[in-house]
mmCIF file with all atom_site columns, C-alpha atoms in Angstrom:
data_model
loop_
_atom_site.group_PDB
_atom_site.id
_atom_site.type_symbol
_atom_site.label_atom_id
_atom_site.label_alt_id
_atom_site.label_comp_id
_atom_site.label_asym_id
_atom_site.label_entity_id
_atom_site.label_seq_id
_atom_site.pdbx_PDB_ins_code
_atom_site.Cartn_x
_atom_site.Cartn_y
_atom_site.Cartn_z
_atom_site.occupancy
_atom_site.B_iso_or_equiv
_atom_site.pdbx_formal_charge
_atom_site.auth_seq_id
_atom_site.auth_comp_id
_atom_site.auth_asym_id
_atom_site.auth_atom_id
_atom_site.pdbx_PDB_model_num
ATOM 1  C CA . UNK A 1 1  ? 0.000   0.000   0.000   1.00 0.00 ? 110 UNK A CA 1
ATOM 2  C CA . UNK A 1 2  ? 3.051   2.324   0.454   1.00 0.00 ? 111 UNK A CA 1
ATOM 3  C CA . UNK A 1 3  ? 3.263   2.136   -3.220  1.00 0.00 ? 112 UNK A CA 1
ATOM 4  C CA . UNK A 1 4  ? -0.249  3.438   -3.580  1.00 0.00 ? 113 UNK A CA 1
ATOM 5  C CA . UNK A 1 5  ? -0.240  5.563   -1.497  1.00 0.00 ? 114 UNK A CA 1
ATOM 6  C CA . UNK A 1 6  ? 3.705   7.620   -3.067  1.00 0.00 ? 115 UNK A CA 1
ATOM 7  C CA . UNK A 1 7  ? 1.574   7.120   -6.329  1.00 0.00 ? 116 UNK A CA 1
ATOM 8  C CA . UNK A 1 8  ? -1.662  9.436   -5.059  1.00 0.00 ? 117 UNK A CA 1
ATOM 9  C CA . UNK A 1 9  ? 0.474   12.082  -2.896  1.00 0.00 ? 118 UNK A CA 1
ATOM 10 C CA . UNK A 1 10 ? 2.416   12.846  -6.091  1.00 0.00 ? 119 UNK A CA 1
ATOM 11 C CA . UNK A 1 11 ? 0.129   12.468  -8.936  1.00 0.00 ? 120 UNK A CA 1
ATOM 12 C CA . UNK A 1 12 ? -3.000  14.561  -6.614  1.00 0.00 ? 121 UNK A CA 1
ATOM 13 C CA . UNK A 1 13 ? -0.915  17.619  -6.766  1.00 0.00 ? 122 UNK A CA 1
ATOM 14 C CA . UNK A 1 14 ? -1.543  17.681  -10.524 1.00 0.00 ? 123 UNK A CA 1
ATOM 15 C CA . UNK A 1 15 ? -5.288  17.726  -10.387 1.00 0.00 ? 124 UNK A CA 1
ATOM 16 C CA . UNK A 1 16 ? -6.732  21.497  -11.005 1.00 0.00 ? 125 UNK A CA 1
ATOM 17 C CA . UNK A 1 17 ? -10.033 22.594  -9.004  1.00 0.00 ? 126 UNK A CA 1
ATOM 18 C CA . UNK A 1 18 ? -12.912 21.008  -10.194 1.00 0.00 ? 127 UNK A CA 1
ATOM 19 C CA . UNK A 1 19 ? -11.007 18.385  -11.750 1.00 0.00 ? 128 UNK A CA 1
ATOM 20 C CA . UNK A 1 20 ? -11.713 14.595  -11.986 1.00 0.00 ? 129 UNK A CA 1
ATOM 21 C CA . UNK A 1 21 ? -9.620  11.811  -10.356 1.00 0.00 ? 130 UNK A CA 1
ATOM 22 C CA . UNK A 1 22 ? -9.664  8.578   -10.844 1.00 0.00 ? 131 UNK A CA 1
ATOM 23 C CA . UNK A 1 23 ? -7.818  5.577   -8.799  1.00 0.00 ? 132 UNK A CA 1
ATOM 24 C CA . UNK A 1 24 ? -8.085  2.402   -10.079 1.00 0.00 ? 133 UNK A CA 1
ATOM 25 C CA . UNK A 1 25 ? -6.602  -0.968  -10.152 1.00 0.00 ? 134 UNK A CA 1
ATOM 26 C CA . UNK A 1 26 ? -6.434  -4.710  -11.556 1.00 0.00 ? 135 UNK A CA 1
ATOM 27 C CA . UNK A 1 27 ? -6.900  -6.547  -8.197  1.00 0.00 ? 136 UNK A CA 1
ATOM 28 C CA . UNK A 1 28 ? -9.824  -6.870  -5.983  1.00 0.00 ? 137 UNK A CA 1
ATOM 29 C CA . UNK A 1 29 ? -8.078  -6.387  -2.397  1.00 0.00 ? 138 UNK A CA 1
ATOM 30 C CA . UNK A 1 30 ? -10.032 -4.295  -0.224  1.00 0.00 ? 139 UNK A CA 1
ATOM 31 C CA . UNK A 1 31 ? -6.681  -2.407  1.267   1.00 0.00 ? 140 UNK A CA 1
ATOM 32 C CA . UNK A 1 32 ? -5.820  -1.493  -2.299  1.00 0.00 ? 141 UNK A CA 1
ATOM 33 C CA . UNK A 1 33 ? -9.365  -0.157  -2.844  1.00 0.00 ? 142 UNK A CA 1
ATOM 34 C CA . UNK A 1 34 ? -11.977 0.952   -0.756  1.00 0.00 ? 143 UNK A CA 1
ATOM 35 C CA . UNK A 1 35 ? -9.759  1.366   1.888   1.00 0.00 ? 144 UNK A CA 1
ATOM 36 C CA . UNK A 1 36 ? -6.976  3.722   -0.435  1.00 0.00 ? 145 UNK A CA 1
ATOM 37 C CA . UNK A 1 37 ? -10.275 5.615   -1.491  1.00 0.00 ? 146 UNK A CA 1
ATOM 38 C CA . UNK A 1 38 ? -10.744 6.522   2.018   1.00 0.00 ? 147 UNK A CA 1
ATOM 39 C CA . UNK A 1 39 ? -7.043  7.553   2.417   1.00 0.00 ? 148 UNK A CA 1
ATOM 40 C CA . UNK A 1 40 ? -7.859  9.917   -0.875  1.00 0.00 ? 149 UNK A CA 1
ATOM 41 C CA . UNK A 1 41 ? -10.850 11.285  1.015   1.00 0.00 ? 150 UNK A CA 1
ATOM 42 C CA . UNK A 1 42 ? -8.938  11.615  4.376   1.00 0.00 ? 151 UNK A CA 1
ATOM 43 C CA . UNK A 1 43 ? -6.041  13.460  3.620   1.00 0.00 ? 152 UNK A CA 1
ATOM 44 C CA . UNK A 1 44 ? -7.275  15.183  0.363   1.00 0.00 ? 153 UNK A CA 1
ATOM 45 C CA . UNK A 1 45 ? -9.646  18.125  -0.564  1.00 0.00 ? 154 UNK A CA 1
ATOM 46 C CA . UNK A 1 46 ? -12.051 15.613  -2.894  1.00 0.00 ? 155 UNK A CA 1
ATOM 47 C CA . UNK A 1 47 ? -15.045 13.737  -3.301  1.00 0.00 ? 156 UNK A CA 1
ATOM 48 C CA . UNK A 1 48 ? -15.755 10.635  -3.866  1.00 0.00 ? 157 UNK A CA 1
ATOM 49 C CA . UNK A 1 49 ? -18.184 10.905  -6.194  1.00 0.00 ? 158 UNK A CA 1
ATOM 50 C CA . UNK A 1 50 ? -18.332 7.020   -7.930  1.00 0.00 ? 159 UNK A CA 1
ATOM 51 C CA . UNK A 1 51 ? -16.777 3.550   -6.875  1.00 0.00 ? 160 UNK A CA 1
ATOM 52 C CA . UNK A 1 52 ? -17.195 0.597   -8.409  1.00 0.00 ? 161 UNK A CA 1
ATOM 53 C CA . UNK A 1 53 ? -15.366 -3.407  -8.409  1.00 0.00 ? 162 UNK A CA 1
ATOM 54 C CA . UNK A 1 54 ? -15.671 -5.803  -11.271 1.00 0.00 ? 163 UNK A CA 1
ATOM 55 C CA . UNK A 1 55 ? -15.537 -9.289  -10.084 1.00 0.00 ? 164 UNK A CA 1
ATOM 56 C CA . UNK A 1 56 ? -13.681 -11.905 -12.486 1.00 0.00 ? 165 UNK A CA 1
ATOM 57 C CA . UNK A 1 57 ? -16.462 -14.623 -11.722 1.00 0.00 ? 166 UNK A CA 1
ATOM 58 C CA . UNK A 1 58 ? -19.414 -12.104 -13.036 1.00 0.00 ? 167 UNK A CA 1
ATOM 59 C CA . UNK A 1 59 ? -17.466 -11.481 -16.350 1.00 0.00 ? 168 UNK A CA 1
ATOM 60 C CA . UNK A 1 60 ? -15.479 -12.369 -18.948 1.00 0.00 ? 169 UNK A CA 1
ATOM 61 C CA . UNK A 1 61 ? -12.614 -9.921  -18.007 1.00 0.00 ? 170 UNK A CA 1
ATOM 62 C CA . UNK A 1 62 ? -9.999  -9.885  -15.232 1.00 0.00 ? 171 UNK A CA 1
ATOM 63 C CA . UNK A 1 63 ? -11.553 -8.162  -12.067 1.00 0.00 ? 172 UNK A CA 1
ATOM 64 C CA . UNK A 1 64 ? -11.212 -4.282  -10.875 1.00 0.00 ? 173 UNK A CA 1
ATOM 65 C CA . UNK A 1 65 ? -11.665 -1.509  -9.351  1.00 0.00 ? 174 UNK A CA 1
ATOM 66 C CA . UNK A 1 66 ? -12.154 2.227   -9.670  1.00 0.00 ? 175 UNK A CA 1
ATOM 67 C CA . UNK A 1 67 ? -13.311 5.347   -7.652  1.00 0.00 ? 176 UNK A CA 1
ATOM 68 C CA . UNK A 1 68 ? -14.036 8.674   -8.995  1.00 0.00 ? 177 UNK A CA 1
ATOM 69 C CA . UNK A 1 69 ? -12.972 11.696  -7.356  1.00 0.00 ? 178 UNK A CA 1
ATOM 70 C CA . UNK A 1 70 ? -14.127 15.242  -7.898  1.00 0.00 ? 179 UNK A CA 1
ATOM 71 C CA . UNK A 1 71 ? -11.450 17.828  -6.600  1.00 0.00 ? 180 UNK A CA 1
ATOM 72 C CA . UNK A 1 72 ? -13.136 20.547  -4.326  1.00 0.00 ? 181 UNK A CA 1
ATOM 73 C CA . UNK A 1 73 ? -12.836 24.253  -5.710  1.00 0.00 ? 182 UNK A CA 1
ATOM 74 C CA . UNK A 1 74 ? -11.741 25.381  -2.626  1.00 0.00 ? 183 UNK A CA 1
#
């Protein structure tokens, strides 16, 4: 999660006001996803506005995840 977590606290800094985010990944590990999209929310001025898994066994594709972020204007 480290890794994550360098990843977001550079790449955030980028985002303008108003801007979208998005954090995703190819794995379905809750540390790696729900719980990093709480770090975002916790230590960021965003909103989680969308979050959604895949899961491997209801499709044809590998499984993931993704949450949407909306950066505040503020």
């Amino acid at each position: 999660l480290e890794l994550q977590k360098s990843i977001v606290d550079h790449s955030i800094l980028y985002a303008k006001k108003g801007g979208k985010i998005i954090y995703s990944t190819c794995t379905i590990r809750k540390e790696e996803n729900e719980e990093m999209c709480k770090y975002i929310e916790d230590n960021y001025p965003v909103k989680l506005v969308e979050m959604k898994q895949i899961l491997p066994e209801n499709n044809s594709i590998d499984g993931f995840f993704y949450g949407k972020f909306i950066r505040n204007m503020d």
